[in-house]
PDB file of C-alpha atoms in Angstrom:
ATOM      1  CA  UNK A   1      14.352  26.462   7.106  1.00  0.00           C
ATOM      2  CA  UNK A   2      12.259  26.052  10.512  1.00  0.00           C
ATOM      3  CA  UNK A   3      10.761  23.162  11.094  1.00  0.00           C
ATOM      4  CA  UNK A   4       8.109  22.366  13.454  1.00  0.00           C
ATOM      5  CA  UNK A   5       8.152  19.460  16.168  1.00  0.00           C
ATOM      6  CA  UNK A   6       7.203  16.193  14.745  1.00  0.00           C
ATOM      7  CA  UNK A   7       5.763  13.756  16.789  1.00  0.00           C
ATOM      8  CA  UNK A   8       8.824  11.237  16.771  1.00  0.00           C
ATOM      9  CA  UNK A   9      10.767  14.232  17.904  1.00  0.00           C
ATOM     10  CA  UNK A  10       9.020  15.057  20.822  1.00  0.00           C
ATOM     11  CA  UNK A  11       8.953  11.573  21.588  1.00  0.00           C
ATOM     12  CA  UNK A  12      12.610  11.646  21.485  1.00  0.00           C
ATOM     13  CA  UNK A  13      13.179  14.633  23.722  1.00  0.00           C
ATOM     14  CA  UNK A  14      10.605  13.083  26.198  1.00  0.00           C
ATOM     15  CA  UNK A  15      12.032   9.323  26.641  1.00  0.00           C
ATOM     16  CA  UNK A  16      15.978  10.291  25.554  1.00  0.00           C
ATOM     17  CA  UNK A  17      17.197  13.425  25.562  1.00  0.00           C
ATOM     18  CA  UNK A  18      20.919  12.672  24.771  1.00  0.00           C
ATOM     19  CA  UNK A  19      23.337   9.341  24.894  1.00  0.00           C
ATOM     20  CA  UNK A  20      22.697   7.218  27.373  1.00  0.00           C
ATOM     21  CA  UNK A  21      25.685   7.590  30.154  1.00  0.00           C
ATOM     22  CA  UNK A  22      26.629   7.884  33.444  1.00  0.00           C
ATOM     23  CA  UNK A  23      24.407   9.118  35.855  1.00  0.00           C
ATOM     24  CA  UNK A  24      27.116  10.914  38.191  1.00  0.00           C
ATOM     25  CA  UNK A  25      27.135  13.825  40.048  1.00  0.00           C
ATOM     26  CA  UNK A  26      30.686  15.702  39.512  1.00  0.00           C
ATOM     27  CA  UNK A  27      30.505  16.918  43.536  1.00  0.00           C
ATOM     28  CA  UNK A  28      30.481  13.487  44.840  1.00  0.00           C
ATOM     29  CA  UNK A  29      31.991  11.688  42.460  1.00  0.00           C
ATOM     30  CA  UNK A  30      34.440  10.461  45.404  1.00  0.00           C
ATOM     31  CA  UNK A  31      31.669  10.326  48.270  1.00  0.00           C
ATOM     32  CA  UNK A  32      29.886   6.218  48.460  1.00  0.00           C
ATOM     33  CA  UNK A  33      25.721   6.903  48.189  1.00  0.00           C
ATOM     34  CA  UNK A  34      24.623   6.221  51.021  1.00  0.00           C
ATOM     35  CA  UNK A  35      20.764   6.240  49.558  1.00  0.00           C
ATOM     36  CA  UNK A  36      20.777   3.363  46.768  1.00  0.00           C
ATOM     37  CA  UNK A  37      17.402   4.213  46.282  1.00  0.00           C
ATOM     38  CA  UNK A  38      18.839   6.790  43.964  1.00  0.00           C
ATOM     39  CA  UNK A  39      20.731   4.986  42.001  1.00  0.00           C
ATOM     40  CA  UNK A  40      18.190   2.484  41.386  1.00  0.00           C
ATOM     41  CA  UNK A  41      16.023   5.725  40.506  1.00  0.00           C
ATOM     42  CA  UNK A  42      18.360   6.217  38.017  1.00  0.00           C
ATOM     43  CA  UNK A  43      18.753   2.875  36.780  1.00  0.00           C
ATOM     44  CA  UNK A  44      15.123   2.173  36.677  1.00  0.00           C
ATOM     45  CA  UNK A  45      14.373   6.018  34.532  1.00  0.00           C
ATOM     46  CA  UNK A  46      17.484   4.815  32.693  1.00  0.00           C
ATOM     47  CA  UNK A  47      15.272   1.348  31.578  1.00  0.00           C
ATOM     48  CA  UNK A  48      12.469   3.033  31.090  1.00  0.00           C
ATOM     49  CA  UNK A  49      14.141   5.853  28.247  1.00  0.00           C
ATOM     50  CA  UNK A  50      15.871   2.856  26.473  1.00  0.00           C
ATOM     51  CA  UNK A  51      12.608   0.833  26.354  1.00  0.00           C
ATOM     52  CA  UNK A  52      10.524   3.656  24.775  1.00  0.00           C
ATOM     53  CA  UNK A  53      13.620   4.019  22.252  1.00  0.00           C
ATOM     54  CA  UNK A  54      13.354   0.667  20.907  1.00  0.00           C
ATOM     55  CA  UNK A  55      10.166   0.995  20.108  1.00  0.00           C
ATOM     56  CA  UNK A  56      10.163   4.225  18.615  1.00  0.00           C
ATOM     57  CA  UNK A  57      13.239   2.620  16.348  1.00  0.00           C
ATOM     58  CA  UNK A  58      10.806  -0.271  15.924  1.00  0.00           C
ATOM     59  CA  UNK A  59       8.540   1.395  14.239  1.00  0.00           C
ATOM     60  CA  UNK A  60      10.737   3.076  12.200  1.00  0.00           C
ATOM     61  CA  UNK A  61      12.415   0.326  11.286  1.00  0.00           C
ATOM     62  CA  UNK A  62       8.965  -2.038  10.521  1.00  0.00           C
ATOM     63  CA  UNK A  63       6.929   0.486   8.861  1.00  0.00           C
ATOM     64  CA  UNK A  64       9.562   2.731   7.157  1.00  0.00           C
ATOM     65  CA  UNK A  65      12.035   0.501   6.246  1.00  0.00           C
ATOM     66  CA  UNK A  66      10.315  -2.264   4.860  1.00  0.00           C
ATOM     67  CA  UNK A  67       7.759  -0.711   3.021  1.00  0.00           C
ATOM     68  CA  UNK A  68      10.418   1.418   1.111  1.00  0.00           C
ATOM     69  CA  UNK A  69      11.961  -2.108   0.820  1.00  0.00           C
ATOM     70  CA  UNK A  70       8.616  -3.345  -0.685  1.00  0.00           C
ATOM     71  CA  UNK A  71       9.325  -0.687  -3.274  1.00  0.00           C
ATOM     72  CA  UNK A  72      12.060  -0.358  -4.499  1.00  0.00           C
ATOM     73  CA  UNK A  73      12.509  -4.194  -4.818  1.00  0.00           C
ATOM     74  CA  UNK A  74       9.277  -4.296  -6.899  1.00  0.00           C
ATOM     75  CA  UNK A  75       7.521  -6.991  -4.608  1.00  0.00           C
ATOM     76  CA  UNK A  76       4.439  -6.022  -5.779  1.00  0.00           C
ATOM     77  CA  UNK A  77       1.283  -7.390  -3.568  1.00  0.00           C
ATOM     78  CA  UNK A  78       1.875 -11.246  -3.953  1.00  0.00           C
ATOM     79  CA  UNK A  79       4.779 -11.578  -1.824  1.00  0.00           C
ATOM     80  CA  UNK A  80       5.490  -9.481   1.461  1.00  0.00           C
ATOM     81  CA  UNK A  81       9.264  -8.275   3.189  1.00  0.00           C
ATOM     82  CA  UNK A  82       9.749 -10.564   7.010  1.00  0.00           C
ATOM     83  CA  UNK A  83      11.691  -9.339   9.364  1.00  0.00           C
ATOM     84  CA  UNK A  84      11.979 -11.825  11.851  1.00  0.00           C
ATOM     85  CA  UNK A  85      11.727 -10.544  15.279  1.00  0.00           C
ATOM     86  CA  UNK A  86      14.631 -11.739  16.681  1.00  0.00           C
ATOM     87  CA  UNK A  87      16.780 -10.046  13.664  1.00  0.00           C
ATOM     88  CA  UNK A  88      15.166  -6.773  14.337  1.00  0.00           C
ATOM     89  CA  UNK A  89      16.203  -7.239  18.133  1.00  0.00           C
ATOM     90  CA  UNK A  90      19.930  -7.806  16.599  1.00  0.00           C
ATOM     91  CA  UNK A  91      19.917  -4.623  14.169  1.00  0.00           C
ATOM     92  CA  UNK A  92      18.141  -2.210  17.244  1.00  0.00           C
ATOM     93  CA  UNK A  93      20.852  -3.365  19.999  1.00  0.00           C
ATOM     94  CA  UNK A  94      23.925  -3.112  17.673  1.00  0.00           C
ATOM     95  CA  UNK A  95      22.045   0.852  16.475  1.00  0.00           C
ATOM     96  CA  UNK A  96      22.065   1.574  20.287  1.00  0.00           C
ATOM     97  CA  UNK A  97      25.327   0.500  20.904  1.00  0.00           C
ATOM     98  CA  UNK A  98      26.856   2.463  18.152  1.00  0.00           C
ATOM     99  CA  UNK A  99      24.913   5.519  18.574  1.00  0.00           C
ATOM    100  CA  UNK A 100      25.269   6.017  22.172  1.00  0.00           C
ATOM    101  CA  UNK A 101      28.318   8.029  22.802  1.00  0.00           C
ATOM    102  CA  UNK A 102      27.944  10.135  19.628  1.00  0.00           C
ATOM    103  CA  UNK A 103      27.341  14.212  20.114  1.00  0.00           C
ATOM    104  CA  UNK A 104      23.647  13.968  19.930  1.00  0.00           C
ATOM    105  CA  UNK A 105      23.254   9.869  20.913  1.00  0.00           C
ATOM    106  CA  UNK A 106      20.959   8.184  18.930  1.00  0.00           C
ATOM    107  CA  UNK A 107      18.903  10.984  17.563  1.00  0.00           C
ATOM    108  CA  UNK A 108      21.580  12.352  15.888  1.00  0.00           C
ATOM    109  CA  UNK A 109      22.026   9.280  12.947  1.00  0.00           C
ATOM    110  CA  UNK A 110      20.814   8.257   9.755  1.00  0.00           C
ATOM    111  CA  UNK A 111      20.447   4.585   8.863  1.00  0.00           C
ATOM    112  CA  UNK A 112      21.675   4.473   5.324  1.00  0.00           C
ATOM    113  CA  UNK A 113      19.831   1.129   4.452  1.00  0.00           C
ATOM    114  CA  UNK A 114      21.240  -1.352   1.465  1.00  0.00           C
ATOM    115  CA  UNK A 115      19.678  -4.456   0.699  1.00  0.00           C
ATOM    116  CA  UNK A 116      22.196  -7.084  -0.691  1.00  0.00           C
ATOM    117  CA  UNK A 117      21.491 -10.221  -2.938  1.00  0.00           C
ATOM    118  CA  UNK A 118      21.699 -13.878  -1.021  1.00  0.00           C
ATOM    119  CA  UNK A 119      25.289 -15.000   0.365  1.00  0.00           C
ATOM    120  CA  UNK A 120      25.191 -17.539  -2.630  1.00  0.00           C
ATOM    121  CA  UNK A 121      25.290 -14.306  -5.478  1.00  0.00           C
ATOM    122  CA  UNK A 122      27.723 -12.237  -6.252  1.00  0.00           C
ATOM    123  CA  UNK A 123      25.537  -8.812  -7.368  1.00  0.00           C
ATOM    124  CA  UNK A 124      26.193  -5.695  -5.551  1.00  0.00           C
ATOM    125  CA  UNK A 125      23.571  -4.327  -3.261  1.00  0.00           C
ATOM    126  CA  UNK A 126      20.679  -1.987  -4.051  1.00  0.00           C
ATOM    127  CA  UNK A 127      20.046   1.274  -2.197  1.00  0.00           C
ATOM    128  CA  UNK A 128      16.932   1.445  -0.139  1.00  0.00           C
ATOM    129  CA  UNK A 129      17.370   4.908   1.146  1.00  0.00           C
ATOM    130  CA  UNK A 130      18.339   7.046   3.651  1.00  0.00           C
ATOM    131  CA  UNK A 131      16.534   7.399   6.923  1.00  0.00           C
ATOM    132  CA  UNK A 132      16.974  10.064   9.380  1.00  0.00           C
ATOM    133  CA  UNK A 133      16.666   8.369  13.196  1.00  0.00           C
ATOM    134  CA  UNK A 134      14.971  12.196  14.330  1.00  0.00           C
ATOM    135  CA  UNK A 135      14.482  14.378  11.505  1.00  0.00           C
ATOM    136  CA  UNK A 136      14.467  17.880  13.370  1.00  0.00           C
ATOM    137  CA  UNK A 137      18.470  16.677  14.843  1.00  0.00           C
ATOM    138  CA  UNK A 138      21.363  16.848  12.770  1.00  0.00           C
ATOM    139  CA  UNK A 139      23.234  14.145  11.580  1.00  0.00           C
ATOM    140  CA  UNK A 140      26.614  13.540  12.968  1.00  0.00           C
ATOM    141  CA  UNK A 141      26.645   9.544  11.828  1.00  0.00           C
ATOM    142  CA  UNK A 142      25.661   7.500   9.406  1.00  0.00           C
ATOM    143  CA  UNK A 143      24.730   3.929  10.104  1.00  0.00           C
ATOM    144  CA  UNK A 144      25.128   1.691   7.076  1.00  0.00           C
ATOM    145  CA  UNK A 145      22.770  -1.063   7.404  1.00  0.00           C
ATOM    146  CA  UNK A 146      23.274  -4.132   4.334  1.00  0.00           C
ATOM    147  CA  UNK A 147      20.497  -6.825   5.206  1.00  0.00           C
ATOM    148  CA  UNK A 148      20.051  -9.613   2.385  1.00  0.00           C
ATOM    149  CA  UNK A 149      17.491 -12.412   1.934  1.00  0.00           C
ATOM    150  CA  UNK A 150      17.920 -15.572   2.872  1.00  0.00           C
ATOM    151  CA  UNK A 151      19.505 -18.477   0.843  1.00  0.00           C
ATOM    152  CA  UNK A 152      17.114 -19.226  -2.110  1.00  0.00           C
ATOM    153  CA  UNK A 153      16.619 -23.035  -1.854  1.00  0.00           C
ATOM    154  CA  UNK A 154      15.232 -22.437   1.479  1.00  0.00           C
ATOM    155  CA  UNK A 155      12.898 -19.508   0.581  1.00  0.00           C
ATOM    156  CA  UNK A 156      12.139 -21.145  -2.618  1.00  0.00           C
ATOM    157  CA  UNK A 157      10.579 -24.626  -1.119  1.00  0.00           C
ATOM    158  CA  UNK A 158       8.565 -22.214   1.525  1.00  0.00           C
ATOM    159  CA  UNK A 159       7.292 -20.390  -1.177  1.00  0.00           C
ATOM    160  CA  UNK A 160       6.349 -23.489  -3.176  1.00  0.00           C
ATOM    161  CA  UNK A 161       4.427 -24.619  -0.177  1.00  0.00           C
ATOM    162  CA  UNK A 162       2.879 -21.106   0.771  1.00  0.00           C
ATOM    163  CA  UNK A 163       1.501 -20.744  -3.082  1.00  0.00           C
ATOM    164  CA  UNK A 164       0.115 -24.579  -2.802  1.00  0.00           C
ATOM    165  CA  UNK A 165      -1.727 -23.448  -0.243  1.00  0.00           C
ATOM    166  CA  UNK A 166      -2.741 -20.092  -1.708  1.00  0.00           C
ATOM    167  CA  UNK A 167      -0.889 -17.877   0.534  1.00  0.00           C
ATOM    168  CA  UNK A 168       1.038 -14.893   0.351  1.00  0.00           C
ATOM    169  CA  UNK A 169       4.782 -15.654  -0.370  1.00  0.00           C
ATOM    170  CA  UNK A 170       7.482 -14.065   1.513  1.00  0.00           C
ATOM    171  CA  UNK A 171      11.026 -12.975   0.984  1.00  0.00           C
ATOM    172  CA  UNK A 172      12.420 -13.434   4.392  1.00  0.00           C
ATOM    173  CA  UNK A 173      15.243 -11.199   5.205  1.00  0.00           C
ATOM    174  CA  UNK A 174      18.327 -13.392   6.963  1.00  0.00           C
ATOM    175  CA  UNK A 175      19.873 -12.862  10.600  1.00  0.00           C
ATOM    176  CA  UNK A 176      23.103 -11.670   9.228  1.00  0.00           C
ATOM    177  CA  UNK A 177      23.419  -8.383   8.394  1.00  0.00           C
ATOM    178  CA  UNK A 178      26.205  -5.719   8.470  1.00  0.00           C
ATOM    179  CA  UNK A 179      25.909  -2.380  10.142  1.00  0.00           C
ATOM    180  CA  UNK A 180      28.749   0.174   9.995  1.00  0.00           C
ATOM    181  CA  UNK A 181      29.429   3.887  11.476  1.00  0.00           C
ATOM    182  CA  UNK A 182      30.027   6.072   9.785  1.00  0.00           C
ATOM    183  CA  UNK A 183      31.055   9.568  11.470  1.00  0.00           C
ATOM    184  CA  UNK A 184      30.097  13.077   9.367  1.00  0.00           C
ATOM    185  CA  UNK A 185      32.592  14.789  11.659  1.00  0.00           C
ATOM    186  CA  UNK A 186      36.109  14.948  12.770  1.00  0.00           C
ATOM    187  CA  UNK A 187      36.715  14.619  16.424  1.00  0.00           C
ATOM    188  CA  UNK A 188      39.715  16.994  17.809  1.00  0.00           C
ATOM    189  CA  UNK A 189      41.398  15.378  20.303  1.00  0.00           C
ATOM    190  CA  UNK A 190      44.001  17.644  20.809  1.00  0.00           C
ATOM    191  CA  UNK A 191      44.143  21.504  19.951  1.00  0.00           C
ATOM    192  CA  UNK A 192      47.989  22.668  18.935  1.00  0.00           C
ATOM    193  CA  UNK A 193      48.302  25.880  20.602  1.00  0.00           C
ATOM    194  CA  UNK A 194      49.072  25.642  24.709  1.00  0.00           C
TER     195      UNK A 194
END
């Protein structure tokens, strides 16, 4: 099956072509730079790649994620999915971190995405779906991300107040969350025959 460039991949290829790493250069590994104008070259391109790959995880994350959320948890159009900001910040870093040294860095995961019931319940979680980080790069990780909603006295008083005043409600999604690796390949570290 061939499939053409999308946009998010060219993007990708563009702003962060692999995991982010060392910027070295095997010949002088041993020599001291006598330029640091290089390095901050580097560490300024470096910045720039990592900046454009938040938000392209962003989006993914506040437009695919949550409206597949929206879905499958029936919310229908009286109450919207928040993400607070500061939660999404958490989930992106920890996605980078995990991601990084992997065969194909970041592009080459799929954020496996459960949403669990509040800390107070005991249900299991419900699958969201699966979402590949660059569709045209195979996977070599999963990343199992379980978000839940926050406790429901809290979110039910804010909702009470948001209907008396004829707003939308809003199922708020907490700052905990879990997020696990998982890899789709074995890693040799050592081959048997000398």
């Amino acid at each position: 099956m061939i499939f053409k460039p999308s946009s998010v991949s060219k993007l990708f290829n563009e702003c962060y072509p692999m995991a982010i790493g060392e910027y070295k250069n095997n010949t002088y590994d041993d020599a001291v730079p006598t330029d640091l104008s290089i390095d901050n070259a580097f560490q300024h391109l470096e910045k720039e790649r990592l900046a454009v790959l938040l938000q392209i995880l962003t989006r993914t994350l506040t437009k695919q994620v949550l409206y597949r959320c929206s879905k499958v948890l029936e919310l229908g159009p009286l109450v919207y999915l928040d993400l607070p900001t500061p939660t999404i910040d958490n989930i992106l870093t920890q996605m980078i971190l995990l991601g990084e040294r992997e065969p194909y860095g970041v592009r080459g995961g799929t954020l496996v995405v459960m949403f669990g019931p509040p800390p107070t319940q005991t249900s299991s979680p419900i699958k969201i779906g699966r979402f590949p980080l660059d569709p045209t790069t195979v996977s070599t990780y999963e990343l199992h991300l379980t978000i839940q909603s926050t406790s429901p006295v809290k979110l039910q008083f804010a909702n009470l107040w948001r209907r008396m005043q004829r707003k939308q409600e809003k199922l708020v999604v907490d700052d905990k969350f879990s997020l696990v690796k998982k890899k789709l390949y074995r890693s040799s570290t050592s081959s048997g025959h000398e």
